[in-house]
Amino acid sequence: RLPPPPSLRSTTPRPHARARAHGGFDDMRAHRRQRLLAALLALVVSQAAASSPRPGAAAATTRSEGQPLLHRLQGQPQPLSRRGRRVRGGLGVTSRRGDGRAVELQGVKGTFPESQDPVTAEPAPFDLPNAKCTVNLFQNATLNSYNKVATSTYSPPSSDCAYHNQEWSRVLLRWRGAVKGVQFDRYGAMWIGGVEVLRTTTPEPDPNGIRWNITRDLTEYSELLRKSDLTAALSIPNVVDSTYTGVLYISADIEFYYDDGTRNNDSSSSPPSSLSSSRPLIIPLRDPVTAAVKESTSPWSIISATAEVQNVWAEFTSPVKDVVRGYIDLYASAHECEEFWYSNVPNKTNETAGLCYGGAQRQLEVRIDGLVSGVAAPFPVIYTGGVNPILWRPLTGILSFDIPPYRIDISPFVGVLNSGKTVNISLSVRAKGGSDWQSVWYLDAVLVLYRSGIKDDMIVGPFPTVRDSGLKAKVTESLSTSQNQTFFTEAERELVVEGHYTSSVTGREYASTTTSRITSTNFNSLTETASLSYGRLTGTYESFFNRTCKSQEGKGAAMAAKMVAVDFPYYVYDDETADNSTMQITADVSYARNITAYAQPLSSPSLQSKPAFNSILLLNKIRSAAIYNRSLTNHSLVNIETGRSEEEFNIASASSPSPLQPVSTPKCYDNRLAASNGEIVNSTQAPGACHFDQWFRLTGSSLYLDESMWAGIDSDWNDASHAKIL
């Protein structure tokens, strides 16, 4: 089930014009799409034809205000076949004009544009206490082979740290990587005790080497991290040989913070809640590291969903019987023909032979004993080798280093989980509007189970009611010629799951309802040489929790609610042309990750009015364009290699009586970066500091919700722990 390494797959179709530049570009994909109407692409090409030399000549790199970020190409070189041309780059590139004269390219040196270390506009963690302990997991772990899994033994902070026996208020994973030479971007993951704690991809290096950092919040996984002698495992399938020389070196620490009343930034912010009252159980659906050892395979084989086996599943038996709320953190990443799933054609036909198919929309799905328990719209992550590697130097793509899990609320099923019976939990990727998808998704799951905290309690109930509209999709196809095709896809789905369960000790009755609504639109248009993907995914995920009491302690009801709204617009254009001596790749990409999360804390009849909805708004968008032009006969002769990118990251908070009526407040974080040819050329961060409502926390690009909003008014059920919602 594990696909062979990229070096052994050089003759198989690639999922997109996934350009590889290691002193040139390796493995150009046949997959030429264009995602607006053919007329729109014709307009773009005709405008581009006005003022640029043919491939082999230097191109202007100016940009007028209001013009697309893409540096316009000029001329009409002979087109490549839409099935593409595979080109393999060489080393020791010299930048020259087509007439043989050297060309000075600003910020470009050597075989591939040297660049600053990768950066993003996302914020550093807010409001960290100064007191901490650190546990080292890996120190320069060497990843230099495809099936290597680096391991170490994890135990919580020891007595060597003065704060080791105090309560943790924050727990962070700090990851540091280094690589130099020639190498692909590689996917990877880290597990502790079989629980995945990071899904990642690595950057493509320059000859002199680069370093990068990742910070991930593990506060909610604290119960796992209190255990000793756990196996920490790290896998990044890598190939190192005379061509691909980049060895990956990874170091990782876990930092435990203690609330000593001081902060590393503004001390006026509200301190994070303590984890002392209740910590969720953290259980892997299946330990892929242990399973891989038993089956003499790779962890990636254990968690791979392929065209042949389209789900990952395991039998699960809950070790406790008092779970009141439950979640599944679903780690998911797409690879090979699925890497650019939003650009795939609907079906494999004679007209689309050699292209990736399965349609241009996907949904992640979780089932419990065959019943749909949750769905999510996947974010269109673009890795650092995606479309054109020059796009992502040094501003990396959104989520390319830290792909957070999708949180699925399975609280309506806790009555079944608490029964002690074994249930089947399956993870899958759904496509509609075309034939079944190809290639591979890696799917891994972690169960996050919150308990009632009442001694000898048993929370029981029947299977929930599931109302699923199913994935509905409509595809409109326009085929003017075999070289010009346009597909327009619309898809939608609504899922409502409602569960009821009762406490055996208090007689409390619980009702948990989750509602998921997902819509997507996509233009997918192809010409002989170019492709343009354009679309949008939106989703709302609501969770309502009701609790009623009919025992002698009194009657009444309490309710809490939370909602997450996501909006993922994207635009991906690439054009691949060639004449008799040169080839040129032009790319223009813009996409965004917009998230609004609302939380209404627990209310009850004893309160005079319902608590307001507190909200946090996150906006991260990036625009990037690049041109690469080199000789077809001498792969070391590069004529043009230039790129420019702009990234923006904003955070704001608000309060309102309804999620539909937000009251806006000024941005508390506003960071804008601009890069040109591998160097940051402008950085603008507005003054100010984020003081979040007590229910929210943000680390990097991941948004978290304090689960104490669900806490009972009664003293015997007081859950003040943290929970991540995105």
XYZ file of C-alpha atoms in Angstrom, residues 179-681:
503
model
C 18.634 20.666 5.099
C 20.973 21.720 2.306
C 21.900 20.608 -1.181
C 19.359 19.086 -3.556
C 16.176 17.534 -2.232
C 12.429 17.222 -2.777
C 9.956 18.507 -0.272
C 9.104 15.478 1.875
C 6.051 14.638 3.968
C 6.467 13.567 7.573
C 4.868 13.027 10.974
C 5.724 12.661 14.645
C 4.034 10.318 17.131
C 4.278 10.037 20.927
C 2.925 6.819 22.377
C 1.303 6.091 19.005
C -0.545 9.439 19.072
C 0.190 11.685 16.113
C 1.206 15.151 17.305
C 2.416 16.708 14.030
C 1.782 16.273 10.287
C 4.278 18.211 8.206
C 6.139 18.665 4.946
C 9.692 19.941 4.548
C 10.992 22.842 2.426
C 13.121 22.378 -0.664
C 16.666 23.607 0.143
C 19.172 25.751 -1.672
C 22.828 24.640 -2.015
C 23.966 26.467 1.125
C 21.165 25.103 3.277
C 18.107 26.415 5.097
C 16.575 26.063 8.563
C 12.950 26.245 9.630
C 10.866 26.075 12.805
C 7.416 24.811 13.789
C 5.514 25.463 17.020
C 2.523 23.273 17.835
C 0.225 23.456 20.875
C -0.083 20.146 22.751
C -1.837 21.506 25.854
C -4.908 19.375 25.322
C -2.770 16.245 25.071
C -1.364 16.788 28.572
C -2.826 13.586 30.002
C -0.844 11.600 27.438
C 2.307 13.548 28.259
C 2.074 12.674 31.968
C 2.975 9.087 31.116
C 6.563 7.869 31.232
C 8.628 5.717 28.872
C 6.556 6.427 25.779
C 8.069 5.863 22.338
C 8.502 9.064 20.347
C 8.763 8.315 16.640
C 9.635 10.513 13.669
C 9.244 9.542 10.014
C 10.101 11.633 6.947
C 10.562 9.281 3.976
C 13.646 10.620 2.233
C 15.969 9.526 -0.572
C 19.630 10.533 -0.481
C 21.959 9.640 -3.355
C 24.408 11.294 -5.722
C 21.632 13.442 -7.207
C 19.396 14.140 -4.213
C 21.968 15.091 -1.632
C 19.798 16.744 1.003
C 19.919 14.983 4.378
C 17.226 16.149 6.800
C 18.251 16.982 10.375
C 15.399 17.323 12.861
C 15.418 18.428 16.497
C 12.309 18.570 18.698
C 11.550 19.614 22.277
C 8.402 19.773 24.372
C 8.104 22.860 26.555
C 5.925 22.777 29.689
C 4.823 26.183 30.972
C 3.738 26.933 34.525
C 1.600 29.876 35.524
C 3.862 31.859 37.843
C 2.035 35.133 37.230
C 4.560 36.490 34.733
C 4.334 36.586 30.947
C 6.842 36.820 28.137
C 4.830 39.672 26.582
C 1.920 41.779 27.901
C 1.145 40.638 31.455
C -2.311 42.237 31.426
C -3.786 39.361 29.450
C -5.977 36.841 31.213
C -3.935 33.807 32.313
C -4.765 30.505 30.638
C -7.045 28.144 32.505
C -5.538 25.384 34.619
C -5.675 21.781 33.564
C -6.121 20.577 37.132
C -9.882 19.939 37.050
C -10.114 17.538 34.144
C -7.931 16.325 31.316
C -9.288 14.405 28.337
C -8.185 10.898 27.563
C -5.961 10.876 24.475
C -6.108 7.585 22.568
C -4.847 6.774 19.058
C -7.396 5.072 16.843
C -4.553 2.784 15.868
C -0.891 3.071 16.777
C 0.711 3.143 13.308
C 4.264 2.920 14.658
C 3.650 -0.279 16.624
C 1.489 -1.733 13.851
C 4.213 -1.042 11.281
C 6.766 -2.965 13.345
C 4.404 -5.943 13.689
C 3.614 -5.962 9.970
C 7.198 -5.222 8.833
C 6.134 -2.141 6.930
C 6.066 1.643 7.238
C 3.733 3.719 9.443
C 2.584 5.404 6.238
C 1.351 2.099 4.879
C -0.807 1.680 7.992
C -2.522 5.070 7.549
C -2.786 5.179 3.747
C -6.126 5.401 1.985
C -5.596 4.527 -1.664
C -7.646 4.151 -4.821
C -7.887 0.435 -4.034
C -8.512 0.728 -0.272
C -10.272 4.048 0.210
C -10.552 4.109 3.993
C -8.510 3.590 7.134
C -10.327 1.852 9.959
C -9.864 0.209 13.328
C -11.918 -1.432 16.054
C -12.224 0.695 19.187
C -13.336 -0.114 22.725
C -13.508 2.752 25.203
C -11.540 2.088 28.408
C -14.030 4.202 30.432
C -17.818 4.547 30.669
C -18.287 8.177 31.726
C -17.415 10.136 28.562
C -19.681 13.173 28.157
C -18.029 14.769 25.123
C -15.833 13.236 22.480
C -13.830 14.374 19.469
C -11.702 12.861 16.746
C -8.662 14.789 15.581
C -8.327 13.696 11.965
C -4.875 14.201 10.449
C -5.132 14.211 6.648
C -2.786 15.050 3.779
C -3.091 14.410 0.040
C -0.276 13.137 -2.171
C 0.598 12.123 -5.738
C -2.456 12.555 -7.977
C -4.481 13.783 -5.007
C -2.050 16.535 -4.071
C -3.877 18.945 -6.379
C -7.287 17.289 -6.061
C -9.066 20.592 -6.748
C -7.658 20.536 -10.297
C -8.564 16.947 -11.204
C -10.771 16.234 -14.206
C -14.030 14.329 -13.578
C -13.318 11.084 -15.413
C -10.612 9.125 -17.118
C -11.438 9.396 -20.829
C -9.554 9.492 -24.096
C -9.586 13.305 -23.938
C -8.111 13.366 -20.449
C -5.713 10.436 -20.712
C -2.663 11.000 -18.564
C -4.402 13.491 -16.286
C -5.414 12.980 -12.692
C -9.122 12.320 -12.327
C -11.809 11.855 -9.693
C -13.376 15.308 -9.905
C -12.406 18.586 -8.274
C -13.943 18.358 -4.819
C -13.222 16.267 -1.732
C -14.692 15.763 1.716
C -13.180 14.056 4.745
C -15.580 11.656 6.457
C -15.675 9.722 9.744
C -18.063 6.809 10.380
C -18.826 4.900 13.559
C -20.299 1.448 12.957
C -21.242 2.578 9.466
C -23.046 5.763 10.541
C -21.636 9.085 9.365
C -20.484 10.909 12.493
C -18.728 13.896 10.933
C -17.466 15.527 7.736
C -14.982 18.294 6.954
C -13.827 20.301 3.952
C -10.069 19.814 3.444
C -7.930 22.909 3.031
C -6.054 22.994 -0.320
C -2.527 22.817 1.110
C 0.256 23.555 -1.375
C 3.634 22.108 -0.422
C 6.897 23.963 -1.029
C 7.553 22.079 -4.276
C 4.015 22.675 -5.504
C 3.264 24.250 -8.914
C 6.626 26.076 -9.022
C 9.104 25.945 -6.077
C 10.210 29.545 -6.674
C 6.733 30.580 -5.499
C 7.537 29.614 -1.911
C 10.938 31.177 -1.228
C 11.119 32.356 1.507
C 7.373 32.788 2.199
C 6.107 29.245 2.500
C 2.553 28.232 1.615
C -0.286 28.278 4.135
C -0.108 25.247 6.486
C 2.662 23.646 4.411
C 4.850 23.002 7.492
C 2.117 22.352 10.073
C -1.027 20.668 8.735
C -3.354 20.727 11.761
C -5.925 17.990 12.278
C -9.586 18.471 11.427
C -11.676 18.239 14.583
C -14.760 16.019 14.296
C -17.269 16.284 17.166
C -18.506 12.763 17.960
C -20.299 13.727 21.208
C -23.676 12.385 19.966
C -22.052 8.907 19.944
C -20.673 8.884 23.505
C -23.609 6.852 24.829
C -22.576 4.088 22.436
C -18.854 4.445 23.183
C -19.541 4.132 26.924
C -21.415 0.862 26.486
C -18.191 -1.128 26.556
C -18.946 -2.599 23.139
C -16.378 -2.563 20.367
C -17.233 -0.194 17.513
C -15.729 0.206 14.062
C -14.361 3.684 13.316
C -13.419 4.409 9.716
C -11.758 7.408 8.056
C -12.220 8.138 4.372
C -12.111 10.744 1.609
C -15.259 11.207 -0.474
C -15.425 12.452 -4.051
C -18.451 13.127 -6.203
C -18.950 14.403 -9.698
C -16.480 12.021 -11.280
C -14.975 8.589 -11.053
C -13.244 7.459 -7.892
C -10.139 9.367 -6.937
C -6.587 8.071 -7.446
C -3.352 7.856 -5.500
C -3.149 8.313 -1.748
C -4.343 10.218 1.311
C -2.650 9.600 4.651
C -5.338 9.501 7.363
C -4.633 9.157 11.071
C -6.951 9.778 14.035
C -6.705 10.609 17.730
C -9.682 10.250 20.076
C -10.090 13.063 22.605
C -12.541 11.978 25.319
C -13.807 14.234 28.129
C -15.212 12.514 31.212
C -17.944 13.565 33.631
C -15.637 13.495 36.639
C -18.330 11.921 38.828
C -17.296 8.851 40.799
C -18.752 5.551 39.500
C -20.683 7.401 36.825
C -21.855 5.669 33.653
C -23.114 7.738 30.718
C -25.235 5.553 28.459
C -27.505 6.040 25.499
C -28.581 4.595 22.147
C -27.119 5.229 18.704
C -27.788 8.820 17.613
C -30.134 9.965 14.874
C -28.251 10.818 11.679
C -29.728 12.971 8.904
C -27.305 13.103 5.998
C -28.161 14.752 2.687
C -25.253 12.883 1.131
C -22.641 14.487 -1.035
C -24.448 16.168 -3.929
C -22.411 17.366 -6.882
C -23.124 18.687 -10.361
C -20.496 18.926 -13.100
C -20.952 21.023 -16.234
C -18.473 20.245 -18.991
C -17.529 22.286 -22.027
C -15.292 20.623 -24.612
C -14.534 22.959 -27.501
C -11.613 20.848 -28.747
C -9.537 18.032 -27.343
C -7.049 20.721 -26.263
C -9.554 23.066 -24.613
C -11.796 21.746 -21.868
C -13.662 23.413 -19.027
C -15.358 21.778 -16.051
C -17.525 23.604 -13.530
C -18.341 21.709 -10.342
C -20.832 22.596 -7.616
C -21.168 20.454 -4.488
C -22.968 20.607 -1.164
C -23.744 18.506 1.874
C -25.580 18.853 5.179
C -25.166 16.467 8.083
C -27.102 16.589 11.381
C -26.309 14.132 14.183
C -28.358 14.161 17.398
C -27.605 11.972 20.402
C -29.125 11.528 23.886
C -27.555 9.938 26.948
C -28.087 9.813 30.714
C -25.902 9.795 33.855
C -26.431 6.734 36.044
C -25.464 8.668 39.189
C -27.154 12.069 38.905
C -29.980 11.254 36.514
C -28.925 14.149 34.299
C -30.015 13.864 30.693
C -27.712 15.117 27.993
C -28.443 16.041 24.394
C -25.678 16.730 21.915
C -26.352 17.922 18.380
C -23.799 18.606 15.664
C -24.577 20.217 12.308
C -22.139 20.397 9.391
C -22.813 22.286 6.158
C -20.267 22.230 3.337
C -20.425 23.883 -0.086
C -17.853 24.115 -2.863
C -17.564 25.594 -6.342
C -14.750 24.981 -8.790
C -13.717 25.986 -12.320
C -11.310 23.544 -13.914
C -10.249 24.528 -17.423
C -7.481 23.080 -19.582
C -5.658 24.201 -22.690
C -2.799 22.656 -24.615
C -0.175 24.226 -22.356
C -1.867 25.762 -19.343
C -4.195 25.178 -16.436
C -6.091 27.458 -14.096
C -7.806 26.278 -10.911
C -10.310 28.624 -9.367
C -12.764 27.867 -6.615
C -13.984 28.194 -3.052
C -14.823 25.857 -0.198
C -17.026 26.981 2.679
C -18.223 25.152 5.746
C -19.980 25.732 9.050
C -19.661 23.312 11.952
C -22.031 23.767 14.895
C -22.120 21.953 18.232
C -24.942 22.365 20.758
C -24.842 20.781 24.176
C -27.929 20.591 26.413
C -28.137 19.216 29.907
C -31.331 18.773 31.922
C -31.709 17.692 35.533
C -34.702 15.738 36.877
C -33.252 14.470 40.146
C -34.077 15.673 43.643
C -31.360 18.312 43.500
C -33.687 20.375 41.330
C -34.985 20.729 37.839
C -33.658 22.915 35.111
C -31.727 23.016 31.879
C -28.407 24.381 30.677
C -27.031 24.878 27.175
C -23.784 25.860 25.498
C -22.974 26.329 21.828
C -20.029 26.789 19.520
C -19.713 27.289 15.793
C -16.823 27.431 13.355
C -17.188 28.968 9.892
C -14.462 28.415 7.293
C -13.892 29.962 3.881
C -11.107 28.704 1.582
C -10.857 30.582 -1.752
C -8.073 29.567 -4.162
C -6.664 30.473 -7.585
C -3.857 28.426 -9.161
C -2.574 29.208 -12.661
C 0.372 27.573 -14.369
C 1.595 27.576 -17.924
C 4.307 25.390 -19.422
C 5.673 26.258 -22.851
C 8.748 25.439 -24.930
C 10.451 26.110 -28.228
C 13.241 24.087 -29.808
C 15.838 25.112 -27.222
C 14.175 26.378 -24.056
C 11.292 25.650 -21.729
C 9.428 28.060 -19.478
C 7.139 27.600 -16.491
C 4.944 30.481 -15.364
C 2.852 30.296 -12.203
C 0.464 32.599 -10.373
C -1.162 31.461 -7.109
C -3.382 33.152 -4.542
C -5.381 31.505 -1.791
C -6.632 32.154 1.724
C -7.721 30.508 4.952
C -10.494 32.480 6.639
C -11.890 31.179 9.933
C -14.415 32.592 12.382
C -15.091 30.738 15.617
C -17.981 31.527 17.963
C -18.443 30.296 21.525
C -21.373 30.770 23.898
C -20.560 29.546 27.425
C -22.961 27.436 29.410
C -26.194 29.238 30.314
C -28.992 28.171 32.649
C -32.398 29.430 33.884
C -30.661 30.838 36.958
C -28.813 33.365 34.807
C -30.551 36.683 34.151
C -29.575 36.664 30.479
C -27.802 34.394 28.059
C -24.047 34.916 27.767
C -22.957 36.701 24.618
C -21.309 34.851 21.758
C -17.587 35.485 21.890
C -15.741 35.166 18.616
C -12.324 35.260 17.041
C -11.606 35.974 13.382
C -8.518 34.678 11.596
C -7.497 35.640 8.065
C -4.381 34.308 6.335
C -3.871 34.914 2.629
C -0.933 34.711 0.254
C -0.314 35.769 -3.339
C 2.705 34.498 -5.239
C 4.025 34.466 -8.798
C 7.132 33.003 -10.418
C 8.820 32.413 -13.780
C 11.448 29.796 -14.536
C 13.118 29.486 -17.952
C 16.032 27.258 -18.900
C 17.676 25.419 -21.753
C 16.359 22.032 -22.841
C 19.756 20.904 -24.041
C 21.914 22.269 -21.219
C 20.025 21.931 -17.958
C 22.652 24.049 -16.215
C 21.808 27.064 -18.362
C 19.055 29.105 -16.679
C 17.769 32.224 -18.416
C 15.122 33.406 -15.968
C 14.330 32.489 -12.391
C 12.345 35.097 -10.551
C 9.553 35.167 -8.015
C 7.561 37.512 -5.809
C 5.102 36.843 -3.007
C 2.980 38.706 -0.468
C 1.410 37.301 2.711
C -1.056 38.775 5.191
C -2.161 37.439 8.579
C -4.894 39.181 10.613
C -6.583 38.376 13.925
C -9.548 40.151 15.500
C -12.019 39.361 18.254
C -15.647 40.315 18.749
C -18.690 39.859 20.970
C -22.338 39.727 19.884
C -25.721 38.346 20.917
C -25.722 36.077 17.854
C -23.125 34.524 15.523
C -25.023 36.137 12.663
C -24.554 39.623 14.138
C -20.872 39.984 14.975
C -19.660 43.229 16.479
C -16.325 43.984 14.876
C -13.326 45.259 16.776
C -9.965 46.491 15.460
C -7.407 43.901 14.464
C -5.223 42.879 17.372
C -2.655 41.301 15.040
C -1.889 42.524 11.523
C 1.306 41.276 9.865
C 2.153 41.749 6.181
C 5.254 40.397 4.461
C 6.546 40.806 0.909
C 9.359 38.819 -0.699
C 11.221 39.059 -3.975
C 13.650 36.492 -5.373
C 14.201 34.721 -2.082
C 14.510 37.773 0.180
C 12.030 39.556 2.450
C 11.777 43.072 1.009
